[in-house]
Coordinates of C-alpha atoms and ligand atoms in Angstrom, one line a residue:
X209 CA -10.9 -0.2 -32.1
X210 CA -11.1 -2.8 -29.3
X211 CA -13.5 -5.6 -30.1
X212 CA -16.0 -4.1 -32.9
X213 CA -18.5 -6.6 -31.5
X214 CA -17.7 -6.2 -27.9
X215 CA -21.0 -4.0 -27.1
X216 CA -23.1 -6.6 -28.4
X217 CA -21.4 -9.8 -26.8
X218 CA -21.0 -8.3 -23.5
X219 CA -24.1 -6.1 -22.3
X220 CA -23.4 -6.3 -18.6
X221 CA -21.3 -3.4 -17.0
X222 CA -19.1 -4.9 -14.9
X223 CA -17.1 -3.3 -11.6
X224 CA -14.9 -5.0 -8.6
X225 CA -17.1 -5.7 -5.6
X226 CA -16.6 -3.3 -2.4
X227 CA -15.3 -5.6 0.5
X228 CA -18.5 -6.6 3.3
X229 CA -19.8 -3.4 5.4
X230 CA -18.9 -5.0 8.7
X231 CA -15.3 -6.1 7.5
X232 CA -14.5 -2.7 5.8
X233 CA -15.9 -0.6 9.0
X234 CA -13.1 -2.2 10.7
X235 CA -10.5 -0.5 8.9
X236 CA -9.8 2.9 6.5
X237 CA -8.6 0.6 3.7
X238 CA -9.7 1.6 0.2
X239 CA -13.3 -0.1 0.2
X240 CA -12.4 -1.9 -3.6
X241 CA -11.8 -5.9 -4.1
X242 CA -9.2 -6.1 -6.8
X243 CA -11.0 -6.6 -10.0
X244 CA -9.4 -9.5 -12.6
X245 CA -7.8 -8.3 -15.7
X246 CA -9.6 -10.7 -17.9
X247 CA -12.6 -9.1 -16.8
X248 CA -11.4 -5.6 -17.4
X249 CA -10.2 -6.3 -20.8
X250 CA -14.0 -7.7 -21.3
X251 CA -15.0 -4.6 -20.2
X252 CA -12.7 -2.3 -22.1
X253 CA -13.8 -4.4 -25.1
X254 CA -17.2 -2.8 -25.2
X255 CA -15.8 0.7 -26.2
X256 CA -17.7 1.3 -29.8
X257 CA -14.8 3.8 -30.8
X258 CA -17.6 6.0 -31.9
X259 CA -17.1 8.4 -34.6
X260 CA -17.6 11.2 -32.6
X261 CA -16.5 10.2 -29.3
X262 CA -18.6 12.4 -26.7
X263 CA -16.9 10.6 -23.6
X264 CA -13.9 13.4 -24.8
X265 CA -15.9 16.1 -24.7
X266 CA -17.3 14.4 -21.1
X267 CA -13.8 14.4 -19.5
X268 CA -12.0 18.0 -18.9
X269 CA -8.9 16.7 -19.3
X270 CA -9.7 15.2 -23.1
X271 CA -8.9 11.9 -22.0
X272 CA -8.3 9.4 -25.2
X273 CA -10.5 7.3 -23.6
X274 CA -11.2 5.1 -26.8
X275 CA -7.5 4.6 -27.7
X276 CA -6.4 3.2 -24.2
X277 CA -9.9 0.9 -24.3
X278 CA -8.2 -0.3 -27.3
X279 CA -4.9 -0.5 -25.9
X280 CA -6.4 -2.7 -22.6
X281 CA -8.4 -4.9 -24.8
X282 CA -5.4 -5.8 -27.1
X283 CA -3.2 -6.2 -23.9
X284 CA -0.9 -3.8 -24.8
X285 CA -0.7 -2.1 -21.2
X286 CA 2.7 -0.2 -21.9
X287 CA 1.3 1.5 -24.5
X288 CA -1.9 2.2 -22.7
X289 CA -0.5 4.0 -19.7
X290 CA 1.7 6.5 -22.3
X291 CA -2.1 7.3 -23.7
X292 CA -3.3 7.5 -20.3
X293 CA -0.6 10.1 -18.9
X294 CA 0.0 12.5 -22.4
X295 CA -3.5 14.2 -21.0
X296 CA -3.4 13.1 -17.0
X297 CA -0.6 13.5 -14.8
X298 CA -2.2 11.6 -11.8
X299 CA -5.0 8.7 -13.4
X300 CA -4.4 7.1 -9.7
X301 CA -6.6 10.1 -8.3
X302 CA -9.2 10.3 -10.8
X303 CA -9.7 6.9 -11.4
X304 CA -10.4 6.6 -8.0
X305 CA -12.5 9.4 -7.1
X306 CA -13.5 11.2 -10.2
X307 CA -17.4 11.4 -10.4
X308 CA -16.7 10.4 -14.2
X309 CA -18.5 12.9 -16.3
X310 CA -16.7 10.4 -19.0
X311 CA -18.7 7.6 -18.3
X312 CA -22.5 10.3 -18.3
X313 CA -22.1 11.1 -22.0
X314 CA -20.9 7.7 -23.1
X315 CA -22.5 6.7 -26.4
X316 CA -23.2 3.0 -25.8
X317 CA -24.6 4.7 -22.5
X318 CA -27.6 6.2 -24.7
X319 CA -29.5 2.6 -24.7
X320 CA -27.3 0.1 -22.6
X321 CA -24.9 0.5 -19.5
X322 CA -21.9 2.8 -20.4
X323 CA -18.1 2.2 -20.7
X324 CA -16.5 1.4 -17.1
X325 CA -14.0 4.4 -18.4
X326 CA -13.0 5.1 -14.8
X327 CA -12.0 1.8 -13.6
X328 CA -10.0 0.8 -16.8
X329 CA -8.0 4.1 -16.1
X330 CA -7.2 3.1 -12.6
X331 CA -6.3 -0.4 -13.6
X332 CA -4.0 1.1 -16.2
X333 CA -2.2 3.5 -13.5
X334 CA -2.0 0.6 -10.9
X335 CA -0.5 -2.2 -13.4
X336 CA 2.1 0.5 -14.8
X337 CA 3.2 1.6 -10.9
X338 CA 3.1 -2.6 -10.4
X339 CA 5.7 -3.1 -13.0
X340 CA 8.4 0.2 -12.3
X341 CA 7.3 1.4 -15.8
X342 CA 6.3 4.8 -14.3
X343 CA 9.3 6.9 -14.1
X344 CA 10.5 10.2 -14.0
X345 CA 10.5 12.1 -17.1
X346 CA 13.2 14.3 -17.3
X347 CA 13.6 17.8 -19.0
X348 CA 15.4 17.8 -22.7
X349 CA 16.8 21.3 -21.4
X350 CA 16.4 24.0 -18.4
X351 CA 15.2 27.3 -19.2
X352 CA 16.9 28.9 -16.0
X353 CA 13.7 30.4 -15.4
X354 CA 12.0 30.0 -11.7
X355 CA 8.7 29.7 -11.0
X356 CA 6.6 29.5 -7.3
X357 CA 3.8 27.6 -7.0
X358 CA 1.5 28.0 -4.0
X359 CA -0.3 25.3 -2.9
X360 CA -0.3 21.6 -3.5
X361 CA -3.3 20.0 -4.3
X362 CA -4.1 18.5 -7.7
X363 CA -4.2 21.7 -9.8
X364 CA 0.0 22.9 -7.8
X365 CA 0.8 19.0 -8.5
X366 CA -0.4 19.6 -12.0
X367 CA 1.1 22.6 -12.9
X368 CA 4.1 22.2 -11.0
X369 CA 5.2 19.0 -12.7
X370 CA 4.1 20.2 -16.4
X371 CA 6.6 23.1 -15.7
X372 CA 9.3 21.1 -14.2
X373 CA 9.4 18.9 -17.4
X374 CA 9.7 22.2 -19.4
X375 CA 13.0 23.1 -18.2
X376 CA 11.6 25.2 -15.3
X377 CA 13.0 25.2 -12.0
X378 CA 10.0 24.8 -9.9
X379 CA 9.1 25.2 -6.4
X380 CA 6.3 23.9 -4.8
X381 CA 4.8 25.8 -1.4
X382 CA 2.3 24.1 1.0
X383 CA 1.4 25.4 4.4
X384 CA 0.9 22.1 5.9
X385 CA 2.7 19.4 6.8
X386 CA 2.4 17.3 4.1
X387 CA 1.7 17.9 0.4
X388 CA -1.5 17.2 -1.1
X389 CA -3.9 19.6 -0.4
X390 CA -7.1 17.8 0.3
X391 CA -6.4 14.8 -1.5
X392 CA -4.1 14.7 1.5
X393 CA -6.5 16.5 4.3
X394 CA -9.7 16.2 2.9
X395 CA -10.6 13.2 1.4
X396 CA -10.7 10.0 3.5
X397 CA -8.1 7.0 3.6
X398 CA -11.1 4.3 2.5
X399 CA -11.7 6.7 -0.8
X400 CA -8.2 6.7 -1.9
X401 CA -5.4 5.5 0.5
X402 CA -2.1 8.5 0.6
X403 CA 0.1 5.8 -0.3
X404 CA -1.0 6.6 -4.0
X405 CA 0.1 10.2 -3.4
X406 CA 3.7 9.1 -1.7
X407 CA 4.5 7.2 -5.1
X408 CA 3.6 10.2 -7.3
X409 CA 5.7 12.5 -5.2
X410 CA 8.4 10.3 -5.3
X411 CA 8.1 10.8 -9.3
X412 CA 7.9 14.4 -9.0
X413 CA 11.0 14.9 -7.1
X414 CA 13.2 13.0 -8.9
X415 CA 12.2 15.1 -11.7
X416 CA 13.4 17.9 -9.9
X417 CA 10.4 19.5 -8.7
X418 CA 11.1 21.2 -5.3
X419 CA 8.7 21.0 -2.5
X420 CA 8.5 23.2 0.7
X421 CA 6.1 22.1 3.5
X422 CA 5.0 24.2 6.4
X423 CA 5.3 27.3 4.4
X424 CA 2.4 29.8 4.6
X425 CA 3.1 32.1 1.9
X426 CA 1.9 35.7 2.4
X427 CA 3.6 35.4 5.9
X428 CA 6.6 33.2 6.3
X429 CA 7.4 34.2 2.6
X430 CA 5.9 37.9 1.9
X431 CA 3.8 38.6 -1.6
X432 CA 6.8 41.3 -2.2
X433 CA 9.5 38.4 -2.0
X434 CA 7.6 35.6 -3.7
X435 CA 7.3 38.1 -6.8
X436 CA 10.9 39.4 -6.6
X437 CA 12.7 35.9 -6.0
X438 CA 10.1 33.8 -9.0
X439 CA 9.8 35.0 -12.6
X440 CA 6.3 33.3 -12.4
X441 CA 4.3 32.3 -9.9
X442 CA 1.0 29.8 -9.7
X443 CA -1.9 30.4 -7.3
X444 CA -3.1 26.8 -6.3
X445 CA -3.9 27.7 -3.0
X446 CA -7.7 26.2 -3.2
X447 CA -11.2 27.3 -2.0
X448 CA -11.0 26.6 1.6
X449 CA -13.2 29.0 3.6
X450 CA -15.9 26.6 4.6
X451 CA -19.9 27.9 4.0
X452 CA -20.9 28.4 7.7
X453 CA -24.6 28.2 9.2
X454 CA -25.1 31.1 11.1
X455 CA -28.0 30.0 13.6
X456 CA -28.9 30.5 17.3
X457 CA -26.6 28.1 19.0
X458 CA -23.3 28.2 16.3
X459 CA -21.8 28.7 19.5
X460 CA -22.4 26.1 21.0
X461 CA -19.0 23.7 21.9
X462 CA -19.7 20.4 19.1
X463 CA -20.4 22.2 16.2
X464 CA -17.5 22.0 13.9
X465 CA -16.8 22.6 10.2
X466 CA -16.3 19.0 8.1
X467 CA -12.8 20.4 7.5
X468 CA -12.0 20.6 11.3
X469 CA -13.1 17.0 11.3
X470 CA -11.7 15.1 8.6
X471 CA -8.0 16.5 8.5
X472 CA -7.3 15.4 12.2
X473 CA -9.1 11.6 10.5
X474 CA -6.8 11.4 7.7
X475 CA -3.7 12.4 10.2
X476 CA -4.3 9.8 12.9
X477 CA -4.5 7.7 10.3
X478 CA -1.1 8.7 8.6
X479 CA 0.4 8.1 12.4
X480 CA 0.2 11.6 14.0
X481 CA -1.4 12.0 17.0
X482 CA -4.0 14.6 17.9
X483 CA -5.0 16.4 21.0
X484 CA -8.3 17.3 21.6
X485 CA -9.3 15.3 18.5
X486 CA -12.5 15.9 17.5
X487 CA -14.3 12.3 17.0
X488 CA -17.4 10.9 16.3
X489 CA -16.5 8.0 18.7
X490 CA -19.9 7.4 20.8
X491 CA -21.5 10.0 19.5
X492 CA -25.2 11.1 17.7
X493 CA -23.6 12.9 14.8
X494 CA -25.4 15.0 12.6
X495 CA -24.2 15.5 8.9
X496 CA -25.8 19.2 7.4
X497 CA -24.8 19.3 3.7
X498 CA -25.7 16.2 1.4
X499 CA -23.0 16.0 -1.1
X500 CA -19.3 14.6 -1.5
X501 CA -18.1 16.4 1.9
X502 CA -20.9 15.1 3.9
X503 CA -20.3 11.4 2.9
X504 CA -17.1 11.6 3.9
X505 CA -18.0 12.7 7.1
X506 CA -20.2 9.9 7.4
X507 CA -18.0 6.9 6.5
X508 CA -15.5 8.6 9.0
X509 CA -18.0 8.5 11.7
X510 CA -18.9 5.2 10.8
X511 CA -15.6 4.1 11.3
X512 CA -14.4 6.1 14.5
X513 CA -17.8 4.3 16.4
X514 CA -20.6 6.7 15.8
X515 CA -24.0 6.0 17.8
X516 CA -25.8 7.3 14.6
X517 CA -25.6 9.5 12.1
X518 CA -28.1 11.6 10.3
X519 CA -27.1 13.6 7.3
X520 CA -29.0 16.6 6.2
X521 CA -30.2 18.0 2.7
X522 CA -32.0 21.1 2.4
X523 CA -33.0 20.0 -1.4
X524 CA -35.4 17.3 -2.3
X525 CA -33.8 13.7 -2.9
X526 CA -33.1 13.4 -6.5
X527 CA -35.0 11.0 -8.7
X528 CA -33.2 7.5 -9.4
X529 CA -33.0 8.0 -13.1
X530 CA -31.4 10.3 -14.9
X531 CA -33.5 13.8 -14.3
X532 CA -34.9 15.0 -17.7
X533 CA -33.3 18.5 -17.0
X534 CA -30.1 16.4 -17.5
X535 CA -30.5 14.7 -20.5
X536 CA -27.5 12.6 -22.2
X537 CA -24.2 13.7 -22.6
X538 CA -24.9 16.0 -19.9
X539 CA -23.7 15.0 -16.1
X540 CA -26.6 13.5 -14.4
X541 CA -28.8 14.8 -11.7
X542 CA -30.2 11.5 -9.9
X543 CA -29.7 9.7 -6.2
X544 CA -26.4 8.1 -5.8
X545 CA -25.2 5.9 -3.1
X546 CA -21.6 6.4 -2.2
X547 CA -19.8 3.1 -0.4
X548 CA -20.7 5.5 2.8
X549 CA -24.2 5.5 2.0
X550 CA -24.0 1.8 1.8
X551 CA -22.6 1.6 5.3
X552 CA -25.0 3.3 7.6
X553 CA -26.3 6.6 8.5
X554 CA -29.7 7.9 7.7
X555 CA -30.0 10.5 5.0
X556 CA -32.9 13.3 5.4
X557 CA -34.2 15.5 2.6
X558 CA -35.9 18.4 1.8
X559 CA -35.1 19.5 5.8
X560 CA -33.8 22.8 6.8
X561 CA -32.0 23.5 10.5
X562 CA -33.3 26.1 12.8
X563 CA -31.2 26.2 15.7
X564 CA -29.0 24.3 17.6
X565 CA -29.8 23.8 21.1
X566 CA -27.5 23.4 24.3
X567 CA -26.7 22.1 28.0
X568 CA -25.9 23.8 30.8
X569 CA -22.0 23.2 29.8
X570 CA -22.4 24.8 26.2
X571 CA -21.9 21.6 24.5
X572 CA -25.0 20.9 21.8
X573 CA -27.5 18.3 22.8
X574 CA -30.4 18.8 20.2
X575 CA -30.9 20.7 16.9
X576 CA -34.6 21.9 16.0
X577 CA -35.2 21.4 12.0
X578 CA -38.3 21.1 9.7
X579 CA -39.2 20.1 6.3
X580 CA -38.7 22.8 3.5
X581 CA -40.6 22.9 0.0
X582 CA -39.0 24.8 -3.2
X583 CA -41.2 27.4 -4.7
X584 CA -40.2 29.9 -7.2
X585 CA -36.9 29.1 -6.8
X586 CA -37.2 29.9 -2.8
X587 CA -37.1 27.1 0.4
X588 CA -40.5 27.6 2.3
X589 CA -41.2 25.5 5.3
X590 CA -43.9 23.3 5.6
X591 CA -45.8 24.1 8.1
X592 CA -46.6 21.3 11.0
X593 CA -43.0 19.6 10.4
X594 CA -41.1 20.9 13.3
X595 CA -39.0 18.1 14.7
X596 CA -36.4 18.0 17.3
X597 CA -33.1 15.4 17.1
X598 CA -30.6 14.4 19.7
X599 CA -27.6 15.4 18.7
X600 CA -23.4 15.9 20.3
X601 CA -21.6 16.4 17.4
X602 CA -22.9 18.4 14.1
X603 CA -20.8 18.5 11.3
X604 CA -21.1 21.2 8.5
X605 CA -20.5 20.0 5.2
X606 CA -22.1 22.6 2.9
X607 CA -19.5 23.8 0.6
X608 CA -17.1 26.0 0.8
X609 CA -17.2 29.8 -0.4
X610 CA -13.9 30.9 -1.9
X611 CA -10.6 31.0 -1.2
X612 CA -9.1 33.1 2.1
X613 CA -7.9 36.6 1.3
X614 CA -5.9 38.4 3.6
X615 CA -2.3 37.8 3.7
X616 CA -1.4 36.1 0.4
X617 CA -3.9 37.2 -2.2
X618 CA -4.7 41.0 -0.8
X619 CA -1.3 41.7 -0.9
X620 CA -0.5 40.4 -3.6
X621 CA -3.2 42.7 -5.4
X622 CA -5.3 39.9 -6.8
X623 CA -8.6 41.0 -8.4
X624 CA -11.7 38.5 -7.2
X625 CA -15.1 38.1 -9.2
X626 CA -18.8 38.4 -8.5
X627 CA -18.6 34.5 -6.4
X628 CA -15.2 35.8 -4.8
X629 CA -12.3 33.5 -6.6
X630 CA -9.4 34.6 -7.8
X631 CA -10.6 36.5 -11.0
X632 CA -8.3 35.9 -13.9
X633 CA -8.6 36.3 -17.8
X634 CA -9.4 33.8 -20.4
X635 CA -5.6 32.5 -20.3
X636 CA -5.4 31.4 -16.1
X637 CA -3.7 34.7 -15.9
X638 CA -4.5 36.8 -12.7
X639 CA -5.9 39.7 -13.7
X640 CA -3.6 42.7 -13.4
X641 CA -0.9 40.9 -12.4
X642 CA 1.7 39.7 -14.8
X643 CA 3.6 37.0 -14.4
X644 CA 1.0 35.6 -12.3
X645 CA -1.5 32.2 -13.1
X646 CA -4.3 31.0 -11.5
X647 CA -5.4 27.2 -11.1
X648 CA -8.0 25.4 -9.4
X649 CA -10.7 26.1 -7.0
X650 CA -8.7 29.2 -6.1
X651 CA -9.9 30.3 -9.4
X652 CA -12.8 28.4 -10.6
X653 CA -14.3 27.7 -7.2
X654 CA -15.3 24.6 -5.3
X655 CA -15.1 21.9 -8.3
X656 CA -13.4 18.4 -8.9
X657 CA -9.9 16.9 -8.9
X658 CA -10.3 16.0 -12.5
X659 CA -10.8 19.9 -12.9
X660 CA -8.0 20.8 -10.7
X661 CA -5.2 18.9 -12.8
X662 CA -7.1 20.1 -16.2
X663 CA -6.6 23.8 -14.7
X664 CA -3.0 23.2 -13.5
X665 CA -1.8 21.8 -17.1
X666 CA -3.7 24.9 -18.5
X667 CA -2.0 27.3 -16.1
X668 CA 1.0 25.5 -16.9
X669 CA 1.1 26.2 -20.6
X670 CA 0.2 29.8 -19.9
X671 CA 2.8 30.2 -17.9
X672 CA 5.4 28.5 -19.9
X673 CA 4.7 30.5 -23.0
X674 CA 5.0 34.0 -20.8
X675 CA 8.2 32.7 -19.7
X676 CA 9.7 31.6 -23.1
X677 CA 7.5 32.9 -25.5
X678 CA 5.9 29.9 -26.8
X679 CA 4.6 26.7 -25.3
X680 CA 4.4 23.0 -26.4
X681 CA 2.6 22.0 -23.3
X682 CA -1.0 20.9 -23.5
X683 CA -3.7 22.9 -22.6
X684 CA -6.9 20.8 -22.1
X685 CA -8.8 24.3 -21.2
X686 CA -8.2 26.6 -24.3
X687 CA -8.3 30.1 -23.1
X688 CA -11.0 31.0 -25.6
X689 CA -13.2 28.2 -23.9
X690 CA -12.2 29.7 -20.1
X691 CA -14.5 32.9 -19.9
X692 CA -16.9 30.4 -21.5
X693 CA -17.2 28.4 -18.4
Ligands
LIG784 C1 -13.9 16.4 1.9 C2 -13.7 16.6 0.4 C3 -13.9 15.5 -0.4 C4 -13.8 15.6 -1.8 N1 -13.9 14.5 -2.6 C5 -13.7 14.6 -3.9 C6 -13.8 13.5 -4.8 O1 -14.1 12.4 -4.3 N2 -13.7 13.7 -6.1 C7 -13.4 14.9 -6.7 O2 -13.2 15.0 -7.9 N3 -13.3 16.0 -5.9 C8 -13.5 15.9 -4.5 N4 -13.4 17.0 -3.8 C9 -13.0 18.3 -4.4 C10 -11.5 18.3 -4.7 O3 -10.8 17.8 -3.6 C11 -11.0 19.8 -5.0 O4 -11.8 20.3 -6.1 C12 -9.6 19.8 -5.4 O5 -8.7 19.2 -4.4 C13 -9.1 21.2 -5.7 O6 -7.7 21.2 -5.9 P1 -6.8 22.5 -5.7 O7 -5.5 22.1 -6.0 O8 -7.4 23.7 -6.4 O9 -7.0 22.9 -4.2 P2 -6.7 22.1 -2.8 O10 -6.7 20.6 -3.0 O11 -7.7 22.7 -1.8 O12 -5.2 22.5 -2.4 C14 -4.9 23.8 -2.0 C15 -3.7 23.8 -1.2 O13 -3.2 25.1 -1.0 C16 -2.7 25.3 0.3 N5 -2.6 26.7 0.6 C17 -3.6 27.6 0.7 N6 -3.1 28.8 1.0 C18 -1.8 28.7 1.1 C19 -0.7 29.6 1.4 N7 -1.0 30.9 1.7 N8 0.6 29.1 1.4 C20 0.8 27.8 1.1 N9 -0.1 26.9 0.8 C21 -1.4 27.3 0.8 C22 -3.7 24.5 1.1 O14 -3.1 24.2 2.4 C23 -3.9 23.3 0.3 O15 -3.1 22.2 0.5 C24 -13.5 16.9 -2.4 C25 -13.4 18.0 -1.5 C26 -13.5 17.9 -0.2 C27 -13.4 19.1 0.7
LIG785 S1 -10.6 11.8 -15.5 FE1 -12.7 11.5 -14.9 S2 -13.9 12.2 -16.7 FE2 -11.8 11.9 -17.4 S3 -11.7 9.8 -18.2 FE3 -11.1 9.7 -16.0 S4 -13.0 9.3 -14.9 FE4 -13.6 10.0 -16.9

């Protein structure tokens, strides 16, 4: 275990500073000062190596999180990063923007500050890219078998490179431009900059993975044909149908989904240009929807020269400490301040959005809210709280509903369940489809990256052992614990 003294010496969490507001508003950089090792190891020393550790359980992927502490602590890096990567394909993307369920259901976190699990993992991903030691692992032997996956975001990544080092000859299809999915698209450049995605790829391809941009499968490759030409084939194609707010004035020209928004971002930011691009430059921005989606929205409009920004929450804000319905290990309910909180905006609770109001032109000037109270489960308004606020650009950020239909999954002949994902059985197969796996928020719904890759390697293994027969790939989910979920 690392030091077995270490939680008593050093009682202090300790994390790298985020650079000064005003400097980081000037550019999309990652928001992080580099943290010193010393300090790390410190840190990893406080790891109790429990006898039951919960921060497993915590982490969907089963990280060994009290081996590598150990590993990081006795510097023994090399060895760290082989811990780190035989349950993670891609710590550079969680331990940068996992919410770290880990770190919630820590032991020492029970009566003093718990584990900074996250950072040592990113710390252990960045040293092993600093010194080459990341490089592609190649198959022992190739199965001849072919396998499609569509869709490239953490859970295709995932899968795709678990079957590619099975001997599997794997291709990868992405409608856009670019692989990623919305680590690509979605999530901003100051959150995690795509130059960590570039270096995985490069991995990935020299490991024989294939990868086929600009390829929306359903139409430029029909269901019939991707079934005929793949003896497997991986649905990774996300949750991207955006919840919508169907009020007077939707209409109304300045009211865009936060996935119109941030893509076009992310892309000017990668060197394209866009037309028409919508941007917060100038403008009174309205934020409605709280969470992840909406922050992001807010440090982007931060940075493009936003007047001001207001984001919305119909639920009341959550207490600062850990809410008793969520006790220990369980993830916490409580207020959080993202580094986009930290940088400007206003946030509004407990508020609920009539209408939207416009000019003469069609463009939105104003929305009309008021305050909402929760009873039986139900929003009611409060009576006497009807407000008015300027607004020209409103941003919808409230989730997303399922993935799209049509094309791809309808013809295909997917089954969906009661919330409208991809329905499959307790091993990531589709249901009534063999041959066919499911990964992701295709299947699970809007959820995490850490959930994404845990689904992928999952799928992965499924669909390895339909192919061969058996499967020594790792399946962090096990397909009794799936219709569990
Ligand atoms: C703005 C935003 C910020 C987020 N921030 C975080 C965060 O900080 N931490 C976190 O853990 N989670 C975050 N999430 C959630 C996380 O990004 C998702 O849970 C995760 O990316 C899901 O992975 P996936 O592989 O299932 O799908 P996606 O990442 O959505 O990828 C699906 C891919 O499939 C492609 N596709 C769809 N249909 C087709 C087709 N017919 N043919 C070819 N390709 C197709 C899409 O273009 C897309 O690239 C965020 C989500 C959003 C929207
Ligand atoms: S992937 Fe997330 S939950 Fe797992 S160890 Fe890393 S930060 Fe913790």
């Amino acid at each position: 275990m690392a030091d077995p003294r270490g939680f008593l010496k050093h009682t202090e969490r300790e994390l790298p500073d985020r650079r000064p507001v005003d400097l980081r508003l000037m550019d999309w950089k990652e928001v992080y000062t580099d943290f010193d090792r010393s300090h790390l190891q410190t840190q990893a020393s406080r790891c109790m190596d429990c006898g039951i550790p919960f921060c497993h359980n915590g982490c969907p992927l089963g990280n060994l999180i009290p081996e590598w502490n150990d590993l990081v602590y006795k510097d023994r890096w090399r060895d760290g990063i082989e811990r780190l990567h035989a349950t993670n394909n891609f710590p550079e993307f969680t331990g940068r923007l996992c919410p770290a369920p880990c770190e919630a259901s820590c032991v020492l976190g029970i009566n003093q500050p718990a584990v900074t699990i996250k950072q040592v993992e990113v710390e252990l991903i960045d040293n092993a890219f600093d010194n080459g030691w990341v490089t592609p692992v190649m198959p022992s032997k190739k199965t001849g078998k072919k396998v499609a996956v569509v869709g490239s975001g953490p859970a295709g990544l995932a899968a795709a490179q678990q079957l590619t080092r099975a001997g599997h000859d794997v291709t990868v299809f992405e409608r856009a431009d670019r692989i990623g999915g919305l680590l690509r698209y979605g999530i901003p450049e100051f959150k995690m900059e795509k130059r960590h995605i570039d270096r995985r790829l490069a991995q990935m391809e020299a490991e024989g993975t294939v990868f086929k941009t600009g390829v929306n499968v359903g139409v430029d490759i029909t269901a019939e044909q991707l079934r005929a030409d793949f003896d497997a084939v991986v649905l990774a194609n996300g949750s991207t149908i955006g919840r919508d707010l169907p009020i007077p004035g939707r209409e109304l020209d300045g009211i865009h989904q936060a996935m119109e928004f941030l893509p076009q971002a992310n892309r000017v930011q990668l060197g394209d240009t866009v037309e028409n691009q919508i941007t917060a430059k100038g403008k009174k921005v309205v934020i409605i929807g709280g969470g992840d989606t909406g922050a992001d929205c807010l440090g982007t409009s931060l940075r493009q020269g936003a007047e001001s920004v207001h984001q919305f929450e119909i639920m009341p804000k959550p207490p600062i400490e850990r809410a008793e319905s969520t006790p220990w290990p369980t993830y916490p309910l409580m207020f959080r301040v993202s580094s986009a909180h930290e940088e400007g905006g206003e946030r509004v609770y407990s508020v609920n959005t009539e209408k939207f109001i416009g000019d003469e032109n069609g463009k939105v000037k104003a929305l009309k809210a008021h305050e909402v109270v929760m009873r039986d489960g139900r929003f009611e308004k409060v009576e006497g709280t009807d407000f008015e606020l300027e607004c020209d650009l409103v941003l919808l950020a409230m989730g997303f509903v399922g993935p799209e239909r049509g094309d791809l999954l309808d013809k295909l002949g997917v089954a969906y369940d009661a919330r409208g994902n991809v329905k499959r059985d307790d091993n990531f197969a589709a249901v009534g489809l063999p041959g066919v796996f499911v990964a992701g928020d295709a299947g699970r719904g809007q959820s995490l990256i850490v959930w994404a890759i845990a689904e992928g390697r999952s799928a992965a293994a499924a669909a390895d052992e339909y192919l061969t027969g058996t499967s020594f790939l790792p399946a962090p989910i096990e397909p009794t614990t799936v219709a569990q979920r």
